[in-house]
């Protein structure tokens, strides 16, 4: 919903921003960020020092969240859809790599995190 709102605002002011870019720097920065789909990386681990969490810190993402299973559940319950159904798999830390608001299959191997 917020992304759609940002797109409407940028569209409404695009002509003015292009005509006077120095006066509309923030709007143009938002427009540039909307040009690429967002990447969200969620790691569910008992320990923030887990090798999977460490590998995730090296991945360029718009959002990086390293949470415990209890935190993921609480955030999902509070209405943060990004954390819905995010759990550890087979008792191991698990990473969820989401792009354009769709998540790839979860991974537990640090080497499997795609760049």
PDB file of C-alpha atoms in Angstrom:
ATOM      1  CA  UNK A   1       0.000   0.000   0.000  1.00  0.00           C
ATOM      2  CA  UNK A   2       2.801   2.410   0.898  1.00  0.00           C
ATOM      3  CA  UNK A   3       4.675   1.659  -2.311  1.00  0.00           C
ATOM      4  CA  UNK A   4       1.543   2.407  -4.359  1.00  0.00           C
ATOM      5  CA  UNK A   5       1.107   5.684  -2.480  1.00  0.00           C
ATOM      6  CA  UNK A   6       4.735   6.628  -3.173  1.00  0.00           C
ATOM      7  CA  UNK A   7       4.257   5.840  -6.860  1.00  0.00           C
ATOM      8  CA  UNK A   8       1.186   8.104  -7.021  1.00  0.00           C
ATOM      9  CA  UNK A   9       3.011  10.965  -5.299  1.00  0.00           C
ATOM     10  CA  UNK A  10       6.027  10.664  -7.599  1.00  0.00           C
ATOM     11  CA  UNK A  11       3.798  10.541 -10.682  1.00  0.00           C
ATOM     12  CA  UNK A  12       1.881  13.620  -9.569  1.00  0.00           C
ATOM     13  CA  UNK A  13       5.057  15.669  -9.127  1.00  0.00           C
ATOM     14  CA  UNK A  14       7.343  14.163 -11.782  1.00  0.00           C
ATOM     15  CA  UNK A  15       7.073  17.022 -14.273  1.00  0.00           C
ATOM     16  CA  UNK A  16       8.001  19.631 -11.655  1.00  0.00           C
ATOM     17  CA  UNK A  17      10.845  17.455 -10.358  1.00  0.00           C
ATOM     18  CA  UNK A  18      12.308  17.020 -13.834  1.00  0.00           C
ATOM     19  CA  UNK A  19      11.978  20.729 -14.562  1.00  0.00           C
ATOM     20  CA  UNK A  20      13.682  21.720 -11.286  1.00  0.00           C
ATOM     21  CA  UNK A  21      15.699  18.719 -10.057  1.00  0.00           C
ATOM     22  CA  UNK A  22      17.665  20.647  -7.419  1.00  0.00           C
ATOM     23  CA  UNK A  23      14.423  21.644  -5.729  1.00  0.00           C
ATOM     24  CA  UNK A  24      13.061  18.090  -5.735  1.00  0.00           C
ATOM     25  CA  UNK A  25      16.029  15.947  -4.680  1.00  0.00           C
ATOM     26  CA  UNK A  26      14.105  13.847  -2.184  1.00  0.00           C
ATOM     27  CA  UNK A  27      11.301  13.139  -4.628  1.00  0.00           C
ATOM     28  CA  UNK A  28      13.807  12.092  -7.300  1.00  0.00           C
ATOM     29  CA  UNK A  29      15.571   9.824  -4.819  1.00  0.00           C
ATOM     30  CA  UNK A  30      12.260   8.117  -4.050  1.00  0.00           C
ATOM     31  CA  UNK A  31      11.568   7.810  -7.789  1.00  0.00           C
ATOM     32  CA  UNK A  32      14.946   6.129  -8.293  1.00  0.00           C
ATOM     33  CA  UNK A  33      14.283   3.678  -5.480  1.00  0.00           C
ATOM     34  CA  UNK A  34      10.901   2.804  -6.994  1.00  0.00           C
ATOM     35  CA  UNK A  35      12.546   1.953 -10.317  1.00  0.00           C
ATOM     36  CA  UNK A  36      13.994  -1.269  -8.888  1.00  0.00           C
ATOM     37  CA  UNK A  37      11.884  -3.780  -6.987  1.00  0.00           C
ATOM     38  CA  UNK A  38      12.672  -3.926  -3.267  1.00  0.00           C
ATOM     39  CA  UNK A  39      14.713  -6.768  -1.800  1.00  0.00           C
ATOM     40  CA  UNK A  40      13.844  -7.927   1.698  1.00  0.00           C
ATOM     41  CA  UNK A  41      15.914 -10.522   3.523  1.00  0.00           C
ATOM     42  CA  UNK A  42      14.630 -12.138   6.706  1.00  0.00           C
ATOM     43  CA  UNK A  43      16.782 -14.523   8.722  1.00  0.00           C
ATOM     44  CA  UNK A  44      15.126 -16.484  11.500  1.00  0.00           C
ATOM     45  CA  UNK A  45      17.799 -17.747  13.901  1.00  0.00           C
ATOM     46  CA  UNK A  46      18.164 -18.386  17.602  1.00  0.00           C
ATOM     47  CA  UNK A  47      21.527 -16.579  17.585  1.00  0.00           C
ATOM     48  CA  UNK A  48      22.291 -13.386  15.654  1.00  0.00           C
ATOM     49  CA  UNK A  49      25.884 -14.633  15.310  1.00  0.00           C
ATOM     50  CA  UNK A  50      24.748 -17.706  13.337  1.00  0.00           C
ATOM     51  CA  UNK A  51      26.770 -18.187  10.100  1.00  0.00           C
ATOM     52  CA  UNK A  52      23.603 -17.687   8.029  1.00  0.00           C
ATOM     53  CA  UNK A  53      22.961 -14.340   9.721  1.00  0.00           C
ATOM     54  CA  UNK A  54      26.577 -13.338   9.144  1.00  0.00           C
ATOM     55  CA  UNK A  55      26.284 -14.216   5.441  1.00  0.00           C
ATOM     56  CA  UNK A  56      23.040 -12.247   5.175  1.00  0.00           C
ATOM     57  CA  UNK A  57      24.776  -9.123   6.465  1.00  0.00           C
ATOM     58  CA  UNK A  58      26.897  -9.157   3.303  1.00  0.00           C
ATOM     59  CA  UNK A  59      23.902  -9.213   0.976  1.00  0.00           C
ATOM     60  CA  UNK A  60      22.701  -5.871  -0.418  1.00  0.00           C
ATOM     61  CA  UNK A  61      19.063  -5.587   0.596  1.00  0.00           C
ATOM     62  CA  UNK A  62      16.599  -2.777   1.175  1.00  0.00           C
ATOM     63  CA  UNK A  63      15.484  -4.497   4.369  1.00  0.00           C
ATOM     64  CA  UNK A  64      17.538  -6.948   6.417  1.00  0.00           C
ATOM     65  CA  UNK A  65      15.889  -8.407   9.494  1.00  0.00           C
ATOM     66  CA  UNK A  66      17.583 -10.985  11.709  1.00  0.00           C
ATOM     67  CA  UNK A  67      15.047 -12.209  14.230  1.00  0.00           C
ATOM     68  CA  UNK A  68      14.423 -15.073  16.607  1.00  0.00           C
ATOM     69  CA  UNK A  69      11.458 -17.367  15.953  1.00  0.00           C
ATOM     70  CA  UNK A  70       9.559 -15.657  18.788  1.00  0.00           C
ATOM     71  CA  UNK A  71      10.264 -12.205  17.332  1.00  0.00           C
ATOM     72  CA  UNK A  72       9.126 -13.313  13.867  1.00  0.00           C
ATOM     73  CA  UNK A  73       5.885 -14.633  15.351  1.00  0.00           C
ATOM     74  CA  UNK A  74       5.310 -11.445  17.360  1.00  0.00           C
ATOM     75  CA  UNK A  75       5.990  -9.205  14.361  1.00  0.00           C
ATOM     76  CA  UNK A  76       3.650 -11.268  12.174  1.00  0.00           C
ATOM     77  CA  UNK A  77       0.998 -11.043  14.890  1.00  0.00           C
ATOM     78  CA  UNK A  78       1.446  -7.267  14.999  1.00  0.00           C
ATOM     79  CA  UNK A  79       0.543  -7.052  11.321  1.00  0.00           C
ATOM     80  CA  UNK A  80       3.960  -7.079   9.634  1.00  0.00           C
ATOM     81  CA  UNK A  81       3.214  -9.362   6.687  1.00  0.00           C
ATOM     82  CA  UNK A  82       6.915  -9.757   5.851  1.00  0.00           C
ATOM     83  CA  UNK A  83       7.265 -12.006   8.917  1.00  0.00           C
ATOM     84  CA  UNK A  84       4.183 -14.176   8.336  1.00  0.00           C
ATOM     85  CA  UNK A  85       5.056 -17.886   8.227  1.00  0.00           C
ATOM     86  CA  UNK A  86       8.778 -17.182   8.691  1.00  0.00           C
ATOM     87  CA  UNK A  87      10.202 -19.934  10.893  1.00  0.00           C
ATOM     88  CA  UNK A  88      13.339 -22.001  11.261  1.00  0.00           C
ATOM     89  CA  UNK A  89      13.413 -25.094   9.037  1.00  0.00           C
ATOM     90  CA  UNK A  90      14.524 -28.445  10.444  1.00  0.00           C
ATOM     91  CA  UNK A  91      15.757 -26.679  13.589  1.00  0.00           C
ATOM     92  CA  UNK A  92      18.248 -24.609  11.608  1.00  0.00           C
ATOM     93  CA  UNK A  93      18.537 -20.882  10.987  1.00  0.00           C
ATOM     94  CA  UNK A  94      16.583 -20.051   7.834  1.00  0.00           C
ATOM     95  CA  UNK A  95      16.804 -17.165   5.384  1.00  0.00           C
ATOM     96  CA  UNK A  96      13.931 -15.845   3.284  1.00  0.00           C
ATOM     97  CA  UNK A  97      14.998 -13.768   0.270  1.00  0.00           C
ATOM     98  CA  UNK A  98      12.052 -11.724  -0.968  1.00  0.00           C
ATOM     99  CA  UNK A  99      12.064  -9.624  -4.126  1.00  0.00           C
ATOM    100  CA  UNK A 100       9.144  -7.694  -5.560  1.00  0.00           C
ATOM    101  CA  UNK A 101       7.154  -8.865  -2.518  1.00  0.00           C
ATOM    102  CA  UNK A 102       7.532 -12.564  -3.405  1.00  0.00           C
ATOM    103  CA  UNK A 103       9.867 -14.820  -1.451  1.00  0.00           C
ATOM    104  CA  UNK A 104      12.133 -17.436  -2.946  1.00  0.00           C
ATOM    105  CA  UNK A 105      12.336 -20.842  -1.332  1.00  0.00           C
ATOM    106  CA  UNK A 106      13.875 -20.607   2.145  1.00  0.00           C
ATOM    107  CA  UNK A 107      17.527 -21.614   2.565  1.00  0.00           C
ATOM    108  CA  UNK A 108      19.524 -22.849   5.540  1.00  0.00           C
ATOM    109  CA  UNK A 109      22.971 -22.928   3.895  1.00  0.00           C
ATOM    110  CA  UNK A 110      24.928 -19.632   3.967  1.00  0.00           C
ATOM    111  CA  UNK A 111      26.367 -20.453   0.554  1.00  0.00           C
ATOM    112  CA  UNK A 112      22.876 -20.652  -0.929  1.00  0.00           C
ATOM    113  CA  UNK A 113      22.102 -16.989  -0.328  1.00  0.00           C
ATOM    114  CA  UNK A 114      21.915 -15.448  -3.788  1.00  0.00           C
ATOM    115  CA  UNK A 115      23.463 -12.094  -4.464  1.00  0.00           C
TER     116      UNK A 115
END
